[in-house]
PDB file of C-alpha atoms in Angstrom:
ATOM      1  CA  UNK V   1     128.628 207.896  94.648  1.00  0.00           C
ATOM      2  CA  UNK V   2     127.831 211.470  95.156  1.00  0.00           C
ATOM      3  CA  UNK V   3     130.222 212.113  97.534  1.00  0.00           C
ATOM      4  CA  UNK V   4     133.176 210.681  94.853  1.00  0.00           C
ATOM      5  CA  UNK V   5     131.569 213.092  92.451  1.00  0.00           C
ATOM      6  CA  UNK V   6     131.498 216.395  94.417  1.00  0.00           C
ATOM      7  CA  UNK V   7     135.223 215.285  95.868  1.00  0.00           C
ATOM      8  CA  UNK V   8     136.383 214.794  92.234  1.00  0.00           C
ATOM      9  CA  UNK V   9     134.638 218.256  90.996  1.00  0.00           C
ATOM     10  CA  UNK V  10     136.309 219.878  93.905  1.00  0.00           C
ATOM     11  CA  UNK V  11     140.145 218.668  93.053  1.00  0.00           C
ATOM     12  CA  UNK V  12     139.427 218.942  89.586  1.00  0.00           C
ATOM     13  CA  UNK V  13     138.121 222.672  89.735  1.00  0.00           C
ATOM     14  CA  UNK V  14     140.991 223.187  92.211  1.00  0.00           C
ATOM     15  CA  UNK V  15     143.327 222.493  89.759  1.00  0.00           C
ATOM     16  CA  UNK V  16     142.123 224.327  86.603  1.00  0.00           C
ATOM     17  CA  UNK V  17     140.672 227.118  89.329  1.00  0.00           C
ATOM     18  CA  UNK V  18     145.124 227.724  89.846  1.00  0.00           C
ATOM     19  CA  UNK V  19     146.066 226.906  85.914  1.00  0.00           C
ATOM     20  CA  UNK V  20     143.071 229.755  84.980  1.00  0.00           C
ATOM     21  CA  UNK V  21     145.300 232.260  87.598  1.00  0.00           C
ATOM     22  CA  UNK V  22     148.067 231.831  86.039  1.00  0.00           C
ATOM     23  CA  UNK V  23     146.447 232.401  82.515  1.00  0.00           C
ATOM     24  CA  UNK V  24     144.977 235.835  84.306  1.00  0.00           C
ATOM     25  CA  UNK V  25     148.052 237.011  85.408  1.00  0.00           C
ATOM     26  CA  UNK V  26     149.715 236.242  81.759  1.00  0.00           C
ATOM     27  CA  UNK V  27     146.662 238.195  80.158  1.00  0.00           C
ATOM     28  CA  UNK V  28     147.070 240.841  82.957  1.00  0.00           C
ATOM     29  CA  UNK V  29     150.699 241.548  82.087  1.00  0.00           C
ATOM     30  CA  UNK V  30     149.477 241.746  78.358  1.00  0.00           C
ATOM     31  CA  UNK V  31     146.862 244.410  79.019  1.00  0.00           C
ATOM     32  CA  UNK V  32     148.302 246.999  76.920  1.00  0.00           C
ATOM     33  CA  UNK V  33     148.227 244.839  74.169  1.00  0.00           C
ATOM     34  CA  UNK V  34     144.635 243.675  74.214  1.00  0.00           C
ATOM     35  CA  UNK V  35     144.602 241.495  71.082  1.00  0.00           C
ATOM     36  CA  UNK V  36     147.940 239.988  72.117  1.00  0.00           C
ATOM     37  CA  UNK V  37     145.847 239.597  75.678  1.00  0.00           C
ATOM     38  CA  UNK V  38     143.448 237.645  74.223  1.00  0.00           C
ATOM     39  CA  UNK V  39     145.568 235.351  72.099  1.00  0.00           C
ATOM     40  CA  UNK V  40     147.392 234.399  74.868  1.00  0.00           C
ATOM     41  CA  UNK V  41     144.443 233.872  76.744  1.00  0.00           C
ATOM     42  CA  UNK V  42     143.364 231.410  74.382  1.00  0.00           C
ATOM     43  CA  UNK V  43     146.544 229.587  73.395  1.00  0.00           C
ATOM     44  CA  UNK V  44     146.891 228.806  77.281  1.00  0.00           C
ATOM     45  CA  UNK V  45     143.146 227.896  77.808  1.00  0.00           C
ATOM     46  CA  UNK V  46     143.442 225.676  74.549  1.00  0.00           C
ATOM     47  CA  UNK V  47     146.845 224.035  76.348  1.00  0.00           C
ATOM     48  CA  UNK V  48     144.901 223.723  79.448  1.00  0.00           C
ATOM     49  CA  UNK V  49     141.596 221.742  77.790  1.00  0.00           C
ATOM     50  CA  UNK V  50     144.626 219.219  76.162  1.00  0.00           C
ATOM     51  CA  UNK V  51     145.842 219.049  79.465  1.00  0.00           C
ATOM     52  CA  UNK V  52     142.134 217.363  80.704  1.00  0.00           C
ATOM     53  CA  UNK V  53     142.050 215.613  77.717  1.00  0.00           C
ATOM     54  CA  UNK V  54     145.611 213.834  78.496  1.00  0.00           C
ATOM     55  CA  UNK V  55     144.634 213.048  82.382  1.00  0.00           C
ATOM     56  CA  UNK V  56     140.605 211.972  81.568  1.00  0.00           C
ATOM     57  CA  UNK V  57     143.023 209.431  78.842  1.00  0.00           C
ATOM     58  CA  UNK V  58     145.135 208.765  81.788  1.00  0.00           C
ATOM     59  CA  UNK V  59     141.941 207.948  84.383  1.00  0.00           C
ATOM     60  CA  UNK V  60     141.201 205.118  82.405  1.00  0.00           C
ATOM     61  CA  UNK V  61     144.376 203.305  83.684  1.00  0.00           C
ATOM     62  CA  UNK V  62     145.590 204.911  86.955  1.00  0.00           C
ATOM     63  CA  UNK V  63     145.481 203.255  90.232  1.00  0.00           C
ATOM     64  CA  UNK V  64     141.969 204.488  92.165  1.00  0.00           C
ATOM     65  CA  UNK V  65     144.186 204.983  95.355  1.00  0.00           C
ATOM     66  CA  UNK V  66     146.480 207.287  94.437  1.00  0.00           C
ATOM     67  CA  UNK V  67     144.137 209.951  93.129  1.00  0.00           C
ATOM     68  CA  UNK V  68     143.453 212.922  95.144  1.00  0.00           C
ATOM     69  CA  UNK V  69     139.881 211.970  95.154  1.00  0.00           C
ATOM     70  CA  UNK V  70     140.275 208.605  96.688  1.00  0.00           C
ATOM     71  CA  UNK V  71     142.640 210.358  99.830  1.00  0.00           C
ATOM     72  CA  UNK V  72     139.809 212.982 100.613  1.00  0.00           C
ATOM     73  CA  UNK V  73     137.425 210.262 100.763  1.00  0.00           C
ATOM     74  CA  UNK V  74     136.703 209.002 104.299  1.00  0.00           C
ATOM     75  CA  UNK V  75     136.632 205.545 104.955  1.00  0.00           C
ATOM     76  CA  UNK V  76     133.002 204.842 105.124  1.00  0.00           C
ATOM     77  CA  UNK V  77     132.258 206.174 101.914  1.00  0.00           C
ATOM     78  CA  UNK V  78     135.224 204.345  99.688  1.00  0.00           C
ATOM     79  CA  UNK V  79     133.477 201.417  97.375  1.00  0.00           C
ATOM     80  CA  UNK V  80     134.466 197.685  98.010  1.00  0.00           C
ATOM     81  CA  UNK V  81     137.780 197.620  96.535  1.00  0.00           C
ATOM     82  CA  UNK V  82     136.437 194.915  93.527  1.00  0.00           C
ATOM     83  CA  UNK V  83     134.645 197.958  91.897  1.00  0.00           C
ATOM     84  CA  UNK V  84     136.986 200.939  93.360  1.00  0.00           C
ATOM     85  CA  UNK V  85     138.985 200.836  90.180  1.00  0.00           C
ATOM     86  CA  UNK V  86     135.943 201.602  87.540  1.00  0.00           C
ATOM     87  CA  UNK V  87     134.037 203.954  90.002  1.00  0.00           C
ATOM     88  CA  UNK V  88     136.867 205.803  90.584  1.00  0.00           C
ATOM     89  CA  UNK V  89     138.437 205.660  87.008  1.00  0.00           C
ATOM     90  CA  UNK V  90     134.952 206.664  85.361  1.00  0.00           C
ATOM     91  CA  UNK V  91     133.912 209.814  87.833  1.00  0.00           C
ATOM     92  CA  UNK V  92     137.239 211.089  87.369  1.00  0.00           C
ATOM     93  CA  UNK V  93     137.589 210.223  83.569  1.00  0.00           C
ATOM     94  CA  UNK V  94     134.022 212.096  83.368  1.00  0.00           C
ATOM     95  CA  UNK V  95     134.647 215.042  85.700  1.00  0.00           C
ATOM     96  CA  UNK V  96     138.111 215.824  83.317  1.00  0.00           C
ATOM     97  CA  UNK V  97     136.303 215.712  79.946  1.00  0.00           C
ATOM     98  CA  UNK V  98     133.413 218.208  81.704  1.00  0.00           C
ATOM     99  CA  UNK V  99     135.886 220.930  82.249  1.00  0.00           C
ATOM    100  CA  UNK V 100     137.282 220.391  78.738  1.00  0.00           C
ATOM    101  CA  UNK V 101     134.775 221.119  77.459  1.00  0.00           C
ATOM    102  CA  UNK V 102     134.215 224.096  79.506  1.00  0.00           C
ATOM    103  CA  UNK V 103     137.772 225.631  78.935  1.00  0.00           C
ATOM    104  CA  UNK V 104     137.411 224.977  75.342  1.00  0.00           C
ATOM    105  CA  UNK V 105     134.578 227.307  75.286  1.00  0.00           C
ATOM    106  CA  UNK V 106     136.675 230.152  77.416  1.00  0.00           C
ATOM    107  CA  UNK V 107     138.972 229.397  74.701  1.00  0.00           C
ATOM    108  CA  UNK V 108     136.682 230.341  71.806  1.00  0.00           C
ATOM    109  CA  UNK V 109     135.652 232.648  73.440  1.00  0.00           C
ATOM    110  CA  UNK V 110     138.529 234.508  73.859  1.00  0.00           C
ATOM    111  CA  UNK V 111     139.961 233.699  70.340  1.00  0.00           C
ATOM    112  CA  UNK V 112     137.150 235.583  69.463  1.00  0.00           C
ATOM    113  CA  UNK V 113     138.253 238.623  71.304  1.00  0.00           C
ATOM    114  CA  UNK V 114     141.154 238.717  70.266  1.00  0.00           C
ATOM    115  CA  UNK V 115     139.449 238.654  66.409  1.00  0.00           C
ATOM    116  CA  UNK V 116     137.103 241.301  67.207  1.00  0.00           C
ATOM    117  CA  UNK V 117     140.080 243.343  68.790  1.00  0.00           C
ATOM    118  CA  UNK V 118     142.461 242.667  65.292  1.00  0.00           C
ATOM    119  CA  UNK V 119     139.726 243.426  63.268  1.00  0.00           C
ATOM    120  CA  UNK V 120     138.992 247.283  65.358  1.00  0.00           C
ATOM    121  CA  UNK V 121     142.348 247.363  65.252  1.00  0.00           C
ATOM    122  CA  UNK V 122     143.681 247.627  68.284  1.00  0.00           C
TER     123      UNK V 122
END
């Protein structure tokens, strides 16, 4: 069971790890707009926490062997296929909704920024 969760953490992080580069380099080609920066910052991190939102929805119902998690497993460590399904379908269901809630937060947070930089005016 451990080994599904730090497999699913790892593709999962992997994932929003890329999507959160591409949000830097969009914020990094803003930089002389900070406010603007920041907006777009958190418009994109917003779109990103629907995004896990959508596929923990989607865990729910998708096949447990044709997630990434189940193809880095090895063998020995896969659950008798009669309770693959929920194990699989719950870890990655609850892995997705963790780092929704964590890029809602960068979100805020940057929404915030981009406040504090409207209201200095800059």
């Amino acid at each position: 069971m451990e080994e599904m969760r730090r497999i699913a953490y790892e593709t999962v992080l992997r994932a929003c790890g890329f999507a959160s580069l591409a949000i830097f380099c969009v914020m990094i080609g803003l930089s002389f707009l900070p406010r603007a920066a920041f907006q777009a910052g958190g418009f994109l991190s917003m779109a990103m926490t629907l995004v896990l939102i959508l596929k923990a929805w989607e865990a729910r119902t998708k096949d447990h062997r044709r997630t990434e998690m189940w193809l880095y497993l090895r063998k020995e460590n896969r659950p008798p296929q009669a309770i693959a399904q929920q194990m699989v379908s719950s870890i990655m269901r609850e892995t997705y909704l963790l780092c929704a809630c964590w890029t809602a937060l960068i979100s805020i947070v940057m929404w915030t920024a981009a406040l504090l930089f409207s209201l200095i005016g800059l």
